[in-house]
Structure formats: structure tokens, C-alpha cells
Amino acid sequence: MTATRRLAAILAADVAGYSRLMGADEQGTLQRLKAIRSELVDPQIAAHHGRIVKTTGDGLLVEFGSTVDALRCAREVQAQMAERNTATVPEDRIEWRIGIHQGDIVVEDGDIFGDGVNIAARLEGLAQPGGVCVSARVQEDVAGKIDLRFEDLGEQQLKNIARPVHIYAIRPTTGASPLLDASPPEPARTHRFASRQRAVIAAALIAVIGIASAVWWAWPQRGGPAVAIPTAGPPSPPA
């Protein structure tokens, strides 16, 4: 089959600590992972128009035609996984790490290749358990379309990727709506703090200048004209 190129959103996912989970309970881990795939992950991928390209023991590579669909799928999977894990002790939890990138890919025999795929896989490796890492392309494309707050991690050099990639993270949060954060964006909080700090500094400077001026005027001036101070002398003789 002839290879073709197209632009796509690529989602890479794997289970954090999979080897440890398998070592502790191989059969139980496999059964739970199979249930999670059939009840949650695969249905969400289908609902958001994704195509599962390949699977490994604990990983997935998925292609989406839309970055919005890819990120909505990731959000739903992580939110529902957090709910499922509330009744599980931390050491037994199955938690996904997800990376998403938008880029040009090569498609051949149903498989996908290229830097777009490699970047998505590297981003998944940087994500925290229960979290999502995306490239700047994804963040820019979904800005204003999804109610998520992105944490800017700056440009990072990824293994076997020629150019640095600007990365954003969506951290897992506690509560009923993981990945959602109703608090004000960090830049706004930083701006308010900086404004208060500038006001305090300005007030302190004014106070220091006022005190210095008062001390200056009260201090005896050197180098000014001499002032004669009358002294008491002997009484004048009578006329």
C-alpha cells in the first residue's frame, strides 16, 4: 500500500507503574485493565471519533481528526478514571498518562509514523499519573474551546526530536472534576500580587523620603554665613 501523509492529532497513553502492578498482581491487573478498556477507554475513543492505531500491553496509540476531540477524550478518560480510583488504595490504582500532539504523519498499512507520533509518545512520558501533557500546537488549537487550565512548562528538548517542543501540562486535581480548575489563571494572580508589591514599595519610598527631608532641615547647616551671638560684657562707665 502506498504511504500517504495527513495532519492529525495523535494521542499516546500508557499505564503509570505498569510493571510494578503486574509484579504485585499479574492476573488481577490484566483483568482490571481489560475491564477499563472495554467499559471506559475504548467507548470514549469511539465517541470522540478516534481510531485506535495500535496497542501494547499497557499502552495505546490513537489518531483523531480534531485536537478538540482528542483532548475531550483525554479529559473524560482521566475524569472517570479518578472516580473509579476513589475506592482503590493508591498503590493498587491504575492511572493513565496521556500525551497529545498535532502534526504531520505518514500513514501506511493502517499504521502511522513520523515526528508527530514520536512527539506524542515523548509527551506521554512527561505526564504525571492521571495527567495530560500537550504540545503548544494543541494548546493553541483548543484555546477558548475547552474549559481547561494549561500549565506552561516552556520549551523542552525531547529525546530524538531535533527541535525543542513547547509543552503544556494539565495537572490532575482533587474533587469531582479532575483536570478542571475554577481558580483564576496564574497570570492574573501574579499580576495582582505584583501590583500590591509595587504599591507597598512606593509607600515605603515616600515615607523614607519624608523622614530624610525632615532630618535634613533639622540638621545644622555647615558652610552657611556666620551668625554673631551677643555676649555679656563689663558695664559701661557712667557718663
Backbone as numpy.savetxt, mean C-alpha at the origin, in Angstrom:
# Nx Ny Nz CAx CAy CAz Cx Cy Cz
-0.05 -24.34 -33.34 -0.90 -23.15 -33.34 -0.02 -21.91 -33.34
-0.40 -20.89 -34.12 0.37 -19.66 -34.20 0.22 -18.84 -32.93
1.34 -18.30 -32.47 1.30 -17.47 -31.27 0.69 -16.12 -31.61
-0.11 -15.58 -30.71 -0.73 -14.27 -30.89 -0.43 -13.41 -29.67
-0.59 -12.11 -29.85 -0.37 -11.17 -28.75 -1.67 -10.45 -28.43
-1.82 -10.11 -27.14 -2.96 -9.29 -26.75 -2.67 -8.66 -25.40
-3.41 -7.61 -25.11 -3.32 -6.94 -23.82 -4.28 -7.61 -22.85
-3.81 -7.88 -21.65 -4.65 -8.59 -20.68 -4.26 -8.20 -19.27
-5.18 -8.45 -18.36 -4.89 -8.34 -16.93 -4.60 -9.75 -16.42
-3.44 -9.92 -15.82 -3.01 -11.25 -15.37 -3.02 -11.30 -13.85
-3.67 -12.32 -13.32 -3.73 -12.53 -11.87 -2.97 -13.80 -11.53
-2.02 -13.67 -10.63 -1.27 -14.83 -10.13 -1.57 -14.98 -8.64
-1.81 -16.20 -8.20 -2.15 -16.43 -6.79 -1.53 -17.72 -6.30
-1.17 -17.73 -5.03 -0.76 -18.98 -4.40 -1.10 -18.93 -2.92
-0.96 -20.07 -2.25 -1.30 -20.18 -0.84 -0.05 -19.91 -0.01
-0.13 -18.96 0.90 1.00 -18.64 1.77 1.26 -19.81 2.74
2.52 -20.19 2.88 2.86 -21.26 3.81 2.33 -22.63 3.42
2.21 -22.87 2.12 1.60 -24.13 1.65 2.41 -25.35 2.10
3.73 -25.29 2.00 4.56 -26.43 2.39 4.39 -26.76 3.87
4.31 -25.71 4.70 4.11 -25.93 6.14 2.76 -26.59 6.41
1.72 -26.10 5.73 0.38 -26.67 5.90 0.35 -28.14 5.48
1.01 -28.43 4.35 1.04 -29.82 3.87 1.82 -30.71 4.84
2.90 -30.18 5.40 3.68 -30.96 6.34 2.91 -31.28 7.61
2.06 -30.35 8.03 1.29 -30.55 9.26 0.09 -31.47 9.05
-0.56 -31.34 7.90 -1.77 -32.15 7.64 -2.00 -32.21 6.13
-1.33 -33.13 5.48 -1.39 -33.20 4.02 -2.80 -33.45 3.50
-3.44 -34.48 4.00 -4.77 -34.83 3.50 -5.80 -33.75 3.82
-5.74 -33.24 5.04 -6.70 -32.20 5.41 -6.51 -30.93 4.60
-5.25 -30.55 4.35 -4.97 -29.34 3.56 -5.48 -29.50 2.13
-5.24 -30.66 1.53 -5.70 -30.90 0.16 -7.22 -30.85 0.07
-7.89 -31.43 1.05 -9.36 -31.42 1.05 -9.91 -30.01 1.21
-9.32 -29.25 2.13 -9.79 -27.88 2.35 -9.53 -27.00 1.14
-8.35 -27.17 0.52 -8.03 -26.37 -0.66 -8.96 -26.71 -1.82
-9.27 -27.98 -1.98 -10.20 -28.40 -3.03 -11.58 -27.78 -2.81
-12.03 -27.75 -1.56 -13.33 -27.16 -1.25 -13.33 -25.66 -1.51
-12.23 -24.98 -1.13 -12.13 -23.54 -1.36 -12.15 -23.23 -2.85
-11.46 -24.03 -3.63 -11.45 -23.81 -5.08 -12.85 -23.98 -5.66
-13.52 -25.06 -5.31 -14.81 -25.36 -5.94 -15.93 -24.46 -5.43
-15.86 -24.05 -4.15 -16.94 -23.26 -3.57 -16.74 -21.75 -3.71
-15.49 -21.30 -3.83 -15.23 -19.87 -3.79 -14.41 -19.37 -4.96
-13.18 -19.85 -5.09 -12.24 -19.24 -6.03 -12.70 -19.40 -7.48
-12.95 -20.63 -7.92 -13.34 -20.85 -9.31 -14.64 -20.14 -9.68
-15.69 -20.19 -8.81 -16.90 -19.44 -9.14 -16.69 -17.94 -9.26
-15.82 -17.36 -8.42 -15.55 -15.93 -8.51 -14.81 -15.59 -9.80
-13.89 -16.43 -10.19 -13.17 -16.20 -11.46 -14.16 -16.21 -12.62
-15.06 -17.19 -12.63 -16.06 -17.27 -13.70 -17.01 -16.08 -13.67
-17.42 -15.66 -12.47 -18.35 -14.54 -12.34 -17.74 -13.24 -12.84
-16.43 -13.12 -12.79 -15.75 -11.90 -13.23 -15.07 -12.09 -14.58
-15.53 -13.08 -15.33 -15.13 -13.28 -16.73 -13.64 -13.60 -16.88
-13.09 -14.32 -15.91 -11.70 -14.72 -15.99 -11.54 -16.10 -16.60
-10.34 -16.40 -17.05 -10.01 -17.70 -17.63 -8.82 -18.29 -16.88
-9.01 -19.44 -16.26 -7.91 -20.10 -15.58 -6.98 -20.69 -16.64
-5.76 -20.18 -16.69 -4.78 -20.62 -17.69 -4.10 -21.90 -17.24
-3.66 -21.92 -15.98 -3.00 -23.11 -15.46 -3.08 -23.11 -13.94
-2.88 -24.28 -13.36 -2.86 -24.41 -11.90 -1.63 -25.22 -11.51
-1.15 -24.96 -10.29 -0.12 -25.80 -9.69 -0.73 -26.39 -8.43
0.08 -26.99 -7.60 -0.48 -27.57 -6.38 -1.23 -26.56 -5.54
-0.65 -25.36 -5.40 -1.27 -24.33 -4.56 -1.46 -23.02 -5.31
-1.21 -22.98 -6.61 -1.22 -21.71 -7.33 -2.15 -21.69 -8.51
-2.43 -20.45 -8.95 -3.31 -20.22 -10.10 -2.72 -19.12 -10.97
-2.91 -19.25 -12.27 -2.61 -18.17 -13.20 -3.89 -17.93 -14.00
-4.41 -16.69 -13.92 -5.71 -16.38 -14.50 -5.60 -15.17 -15.40
-6.30 -15.21 -16.52 -6.31 -14.09 -17.47 -7.69 -13.43 -17.46
-7.67 -12.09 -17.40 -8.90 -11.30 -17.47 -8.80 -10.31 -18.63
-9.93 -9.98 -19.22 -9.94 -8.96 -20.25 -9.99 -7.56 -19.68
-10.23 -7.43 -18.36 -10.41 -6.13 -17.71 -9.67 -6.12 -16.38
-8.93 -5.03 -16.12 -8.27 -4.89 -14.82 -9.30 -4.73 -13.70
-10.42 -4.07 -14.00 -11.47 -3.90 -13.00 -12.02 -5.26 -12.58
-12.29 -6.12 -13.54 -12.78 -7.46 -13.23 -11.76 -8.25 -12.42
-10.49 -8.14 -12.80 -9.44 -8.88 -12.09 -9.35 -8.45 -10.63
-9.40 -7.13 -10.38 -9.26 -6.65 -9.01 -10.53 -6.90 -8.20
-11.68 -6.82 -8.84 -12.92 -7.15 -8.12 -12.93 -8.62 -7.73
-12.45 -9.47 -8.60 -12.36 -10.89 -8.27 -11.43 -11.11 -7.08
-10.26 -10.48 -7.11 -9.31 -10.61 -6.00 -9.92 -10.11 -4.70
-10.62 -8.99 -4.77 -11.24 -8.43 -3.56 -12.25 -9.40 -2.97
-13.10 -9.98 -3.82 -14.13 -10.89 -3.32 -13.52 -12.16 -2.73
-12.51 -12.68 -3.40 -11.86 -13.89 -2.89 -11.24 -13.63 -1.52
-10.50 -12.53 -1.39 -9.84 -12.25 -0.12 -10.84 -11.93 0.99
-11.91 -11.23 0.65 -12.92 -10.90 1.66 -13.62 -12.16 2.17
-13.99 -13.04 1.25 -14.69 -14.26 1.67 -13.74 -15.24 2.37
-12.48 -15.24 1.97 -11.51 -16.09 2.66 -11.32 -15.61 4.10
-11.31 -14.30 4.31 -11.17 -13.78 5.67 -12.34 -14.22 6.54
-13.53 -14.24 5.96 -14.70 -14.69 6.71 -14.61 -16.18 7.03
-14.17 -16.96 6.07 -14.04 -18.40 6.30 -13.00 -18.69 7.38
-11.97 -17.85 7.47 -10.87 -18.11 8.40 -11.15 -17.66 9.83
-12.25 -16.95 10.05 -12.53 -16.46 11.41 -12.68 -17.60 12.41
-13.14 -18.76 11.95 -13.34 -19.89 12.86 -12.15 -20.84 12.86
-11.04 -20.44 12.21 -9.86 -21.30 12.12 -8.69 -20.66 12.86
-7.95 -21.46 13.60 -6.79 -20.92 14.31 -5.77 -20.44 13.28
-4.99 -19.38 13.59 -4.09 -18.79 12.60 -3.16 -19.77 11.92
-2.60 -20.72 12.67 -1.62 -21.64 12.07 -2.25 -22.61 11.08
-3.57 -22.76 11.09 -4.24 -23.69 10.17 -4.94 -22.97 9.01
-4.85 -21.67 8.96 -5.59 -20.92 7.93 -4.95 -21.06 6.56
-5.80 -21.18 5.56 -5.36 -21.10 4.16 -5.58 -19.66 3.71
-4.49 -18.98 3.38 -4.54 -17.58 2.98 -3.85 -17.40 1.63
-4.53 -16.72 0.73 -3.99 -16.49 -0.62 -3.17 -15.21 -0.67
-2.14 -15.24 -1.47 -1.40 -14.03 -1.86 -1.68 -13.83 -3.35
-2.00 -12.59 -3.73 -2.41 -12.33 -5.10 -1.62 -11.16 -5.69
-1.17 -11.33 -6.93 -0.51 -10.26 -7.68 -1.25 -10.04 -8.99
-1.42 -8.78 -9.38 -2.13 -8.45 -10.62 -1.34 -7.43 -11.42
-1.20 -7.70 -12.71 -0.52 -6.77 -13.61 -1.27 -6.73 -14.93
-1.20 -5.58 -15.59 -1.77 -5.46 -16.93 -0.63 -5.27 -17.92
-0.61 -6.07 -18.96 0.47 -5.96 -19.93 0.23 -6.79 -21.16
1.16 -6.67 -22.08 1.11 -7.42 -23.34 1.56 -8.85 -23.08
0.80 -9.82 -23.57 1.15 -11.23 -23.36 1.17 -11.96 -24.70
1.88 -13.06 -24.71 1.92 -13.96 -25.87 1.04 -15.16 -25.53
0.12 -15.50 -26.43 -0.81 -16.61 -26.22 -0.49 -17.71 -27.23
-0.24 -18.91 -26.72 0.06 -20.03 -27.60 -0.45 -21.32 -26.97
-1.26 -22.05 -27.74 -1.85 -23.31 -27.26 -2.57 -23.15 -25.93
-3.21 -22.01 -25.75 -3.97 -21.77 -24.53 -3.16 -21.27 -23.36
-1.84 -21.34 -23.47 -0.97 -20.86 -22.40 -0.58 -19.41 -22.67
-0.09 -18.71 -21.67 0.32 -17.32 -21.84 1.75 -17.14 -21.34
2.47 -16.23 -22.00 3.87 -16.00 -21.70 4.17 -14.51 -21.79
5.39 -14.14 -21.39 5.85 -12.77 -21.53 6.06 -12.07 -20.21
6.60 -10.84 -20.32 6.89 -10.05 -19.12 5.63 -9.80 -18.30
4.50 -9.64 -18.95 3.25 -9.40 -18.22 2.95 -10.51 -17.23
3.19 -11.73 -17.65 2.97 -12.89 -16.77 4.01 -12.92 -15.66
5.26 -12.68 -16.03 6.34 -12.73 -15.04 6.17 -11.66 -13.96
5.74 -10.47 -14.36 5.54 -9.39 -13.37 4.43 -9.74 -12.41
3.33 -10.29 -12.92 2.22 -10.70 -12.04 2.69 -11.72 -11.01
3.52 -12.66 -11.45 4.03 -13.69 -10.53 4.93 -13.08 -9.47
5.76 -12.09 -9.85 6.63 -11.43 -8.88 5.81 -10.60 -7.88
4.76 -9.96 -8.35 3.91 -9.18 -7.46 3.22 -10.08 -6.44
2.79 -11.24 -6.89 2.17 -12.19 -5.96 3.13 -12.57 -4.85
4.41 -12.74 -5.18 5.40 -13.08 -4.18 5.63 -11.98 -3.15
5.31 -10.72 -3.52 5.49 -9.59 -2.60 4.26 -9.36 -1.72
3.13 -9.93 -2.09 1.89 -9.69 -1.34 1.93 -10.39 0.02
1.29 -9.77 0.99 1.16 -10.39 2.30 0.08 -11.45 2.26
0.10 -12.43 3.16 -0.99 -13.40 3.22 -2.34 -12.68 3.40
-3.27 -12.98 2.53 -4.56 -12.31 2.56 -4.57 -10.98 1.84
-3.44 -10.61 1.22 -3.32 -9.30 0.58 -3.16 -9.40 -0.93
-3.11 -8.22 -1.55 -2.99 -8.11 -3.00 -1.95 -7.05 -3.33
-1.07 -7.35 -4.28 -0.12 -6.37 -4.82 -0.43 -6.17 -6.30
-0.42 -4.91 -6.74 -0.70 -4.62 -8.14 0.35 -3.65 -8.68
0.47 -3.62 -9.99 1.38 -2.67 -10.63 0.69 -1.32 -10.78
1.48 -0.29 -11.10 0.93 1.05 -11.28 -0.08 1.08 -12.43
0.13 0.25 -13.44 -0.82 0.20 -14.55 -2.21 -0.20 -14.08
-2.25 -1.17 -13.20 -3.54 -1.62 -12.66 -4.15 -0.53 -11.79
-3.34 0.07 -10.90 -3.85 1.11 -10.00 -4.42 2.28 -10.79
-3.73 2.70 -11.84 -4.19 3.82 -12.64 -5.49 3.48 -13.38
-5.58 2.24 -13.83 -6.74 1.84 -14.62 -8.01 1.72 -13.79
-7.88 1.36 -12.51 -9.06 1.15 -11.67 -9.36 2.34 -10.76
-8.50 3.37 -10.79 -8.70 4.52 -9.90 -10.08 5.12 -10.12
-10.83 5.29 -9.03 -12.16 5.86 -9.09 -13.24 4.87 -9.47
-12.86 3.63 -9.77 -13.85 2.63 -10.19 -14.10 1.57 -9.12
-13.18 1.44 -8.17 -13.30 0.45 -7.10 -12.99 1.13 -5.77
-13.78 0.82 -4.76 -13.62 1.45 -3.45 -12.53 0.73 -2.66
-11.29 1.00 -3.04 -10.13 0.43 -2.36 -9.09 1.52 -2.14
-8.32 1.40 -1.07 -7.22 2.34 -0.82 -5.90 1.62 -1.08
-5.10 2.19 -1.96 -3.83 1.59 -2.34 -2.69 2.21 -1.54
-1.79 1.37 -1.10 -0.59 1.84 -0.41 0.57 1.85 -1.41
1.15 3.02 -1.61 2.22 3.18 -2.58 3.53 2.62 -2.03
4.06 1.59 -2.67 5.33 0.99 -2.26 6.49 1.47 -3.11
6.21 2.36 -4.06 7.27 2.91 -4.89 7.77 1.94 -5.95
8.84 2.34 -6.63 9.43 1.49 -7.66 10.33 0.43 -7.01
10.21 -0.78 -7.51 11.05 -1.87 -7.00 11.61 -2.67 -8.17
12.81 -3.16 -7.97 13.44 -4.01 -8.98 13.03 -5.45 -8.74
12.30 -6.04 -9.67 11.83 -7.41 -9.54 12.80 -8.37 -10.23
12.90 -9.55 -9.70 13.83 -10.55 -10.23 13.52 -10.86 -11.69
14.56 -10.79 -12.52 14.49 -11.11 -13.95 13.60 -10.16 -14.75
13.29 -8.99 -14.20 12.54 -7.96 -14.91 13.50 -6.80 -15.16
13.63 -6.40 -16.42 14.67 -5.43 -16.78 14.47 -4.08 -16.13
13.25 -3.57 -16.11 13.00 -2.22 -15.60 12.30 -2.29 -14.24
12.55 -1.29 -13.37 11.82 -1.24 -12.09 10.31 -1.13 -12.33
9.54 -1.68 -11.42 8.08 -1.66 -11.52 7.51 -0.92 -10.32
6.64 0.05 -10.59 5.98 0.79 -9.51 4.86 -0.09 -8.95
4.87 -0.25 -7.63 4.00 -1.25 -6.99 3.07 -0.58 -5.96
1.86 -1.09 -5.88 0.90 -0.69 -4.86 0.40 -1.95 -4.14
0.14 -1.80 -2.86 -0.37 -2.92 -2.06 -1.73 -2.59 -1.51
-2.56 -3.61 -1.40 -3.85 -3.50 -0.71 -3.73 -4.41 0.50
-3.55 -3.81 1.66 -3.29 -4.60 2.86 -4.58 -5.22 3.39
-4.50 -6.43 3.94 -5.68 -6.99 4.61 -6.00 -6.20 5.86
-7.26 -5.99 6.15 -7.68 -5.26 7.34 -8.61 -6.13 8.16
-8.78 -5.78 9.43 -9.68 -6.54 10.29 -11.10 -6.06 10.07
-12.06 -6.85 10.56 -13.46 -6.44 10.42 -14.15 -7.23 9.33
-15.38 -6.83 9.04 -16.22 -7.57 8.12 -15.90 -7.31 6.67
-15.14 -6.26 6.37 -14.86 -5.92 4.99 -13.36 -5.82 4.74
-12.67 -6.96 4.70 -11.24 -6.92 4.45 -10.93 -6.22 3.13
-9.79 -5.59 3.06 -9.30 -4.85 1.91 -9.98 -3.50 1.73
-11.06 -3.23 2.48 -11.72 -1.93 2.41 -11.29 -1.10 3.60
-11.07 0.19 3.39 -10.62 1.07 4.47 -11.35 2.39 4.33
-12.22 2.69 5.30 -13.00 3.92 5.22 -12.28 5.12 5.78
-11.07 4.92 6.32 -10.32 6.03 6.87 -9.83 6.94 5.76
-9.55 8.24 6.06 -9.11 9.15 5.01 -7.81 8.68 4.40
-7.57 8.97 3.13 -6.32 8.60 2.50 -5.13 9.17 3.25
-4.03 8.47 3.22 -2.84 8.87 3.95 -2.37 10.27 3.58
-2.36 10.67 2.28 -1.90 12.02 1.95 -2.70 13.11 2.65
-4.02 12.91 2.83 -4.83 13.93 3.50 -4.44 14.06 4.96
-4.23 12.90 5.62 -3.82 12.96 7.03 -2.45 13.62 7.16
-1.55 13.28 6.25 -0.22 13.87 6.29 -0.28 15.37 6.08
-1.16 15.83 5.17 -1.27 17.26 4.90 -1.77 18.02 6.13
-2.77 17.44 6.81 -3.30 18.11 8.00 -2.24 18.18 9.09
-1.49 17.09 9.26 -0.44 17.10 10.28 0.61 18.14 9.96
1.02 18.23 8.68 2.03 19.21 8.28 1.53 20.62 8.51
0.23 20.89 8.24 -0.32 22.23 8.45 -0.28 22.61 9.92
-0.68 21.67 10.80 -0.63 21.94 12.24 0.79 22.19 12.70
1.72 21.39 12.15 3.12 21.53 12.55 3.67 22.90 12.15
3.32 23.36 10.93 3.77 24.68 10.48 3.18 25.79 11.35
1.92 25.65 11.77 1.29 26.67 12.61 1.98 26.77 13.97
2.32 25.60 14.55 3.01 25.60 15.85 4.38 26.25 15.73
5.11 25.93 14.66 6.45 26.51 14.46 6.36 28.02 14.29
5.36 28.47 13.52 5.20 29.91 13.29 4.91 30.64 14.60
4.02 30.06 15.43 3.70 30.69 16.70 4.93 30.76 17.61
5.73 29.70 17.61 6.93 29.69 18.44 7.93 30.75 17.98
8.08 30.90 16.67 8.99 31.92 16.14 8.56 33.33 16.52
7.25 33.59 16.44 6.73 34.91 16.81 7.02 35.20 18.27
6.81 34.17 19.13 7.06 34.36 20.56 8.54 34.64 20.82
9.42 33.91 20.15 10.85 34.12 20.34 11.26 35.52 19.89
10.74 35.97 18.75 11.07 37.31 18.25 10.59 38.39 19.22
9.39 38.20 19.78 8.85 39.18 20.74 9.71 39.27 21.98
10.13 38.12 22.50 10.98 38.12 23.71 12.32 38.77 23.41
12.91 38.45 22.25 14.20 39.01 21.88 14.13 40.53 21.74
13.02 41.03 21.16 12.85 42.48 21.00 12.76 43.17 22.35
12.00 42.57 23.28 11.85 43.17 24.61 13.20 43.23 25.33
13.98 42.14 25.21 15.29 42.12 25.87 16.22 43.16 25.25
16.16 43.32 23.94 17.02 44.28 23.24 16.79 45.71 23.69
15.49 46.08 23.78 15.17 47.45 24.18 15.47 47.70 25.66
15.37 46.66 26.47 15.63 46.84 27.90 17.13 46.84 28.23
17.93 46.28 27.36 19.37 46.14 27.63 20.06 47.50 27.42
21.03 47.92 28.31 21.72 49.21 28.13 22.44 49.23 26.78
22.27 50.36 26.07 22.86 50.48 24.75 24.31 50.95 24.86
25.20 50.23 24.18 26.61 50.59 24.17 26.91 51.45 22.95
27.89 52.36 23.14 28.32 53.18 22.01 27.45 54.40 21.78
26.42 54.64 22.64 25.54 55.80 22.48 26.17 57.02 23.13
25.59 58.23 23.01 26.13 59.46 23.61 26.17 59.35 25.12
27.26 59.94 25.70 27.39 59.91 27.16 26.37 60.83 27.78
25.87 60.43 28.90 24.89 61.23 29.64 25.52 61.69 30.94
25.57 63.02 31.17 26.16 63.54 32.41 25.23 63.32 33.56
25.78 62.78 34.61 24.98 62.53 35.81 25.45 63.52 36.87
24.58 64.43 37.31 24.98 65.44 38.32 25.38 64.79 39.63
26.43 65.38 40.24 26.87 64.89 41.54 26.82 66.02 42.57
26.71 65.68 43.79 26.64 66.72 44.84 28.06 67.24 45.14
28.29 68.58 45.01 29.59 69.20 45.30 29.56 70.01 46.59
30.68 70.70 46.94 30.68 71.51 48.17 29.77 72.69 48.01
29.18 73.21 49.09 28.26 74.36 49.01 28.97 75.60 48.53
28.31 76.43 47.80 28.88 77.70 47.28 29.11 78.66 48.43
30.22 79.50 48.35 30.45 80.47 49.46 29.40 81.54 49.42
29.05 82.11 50.56 28.03 83.16 50.59 28.50 84.40 49.83
27.59 85.07 49.19 27.90 86.27 48.40 28.26 87.41 49.33
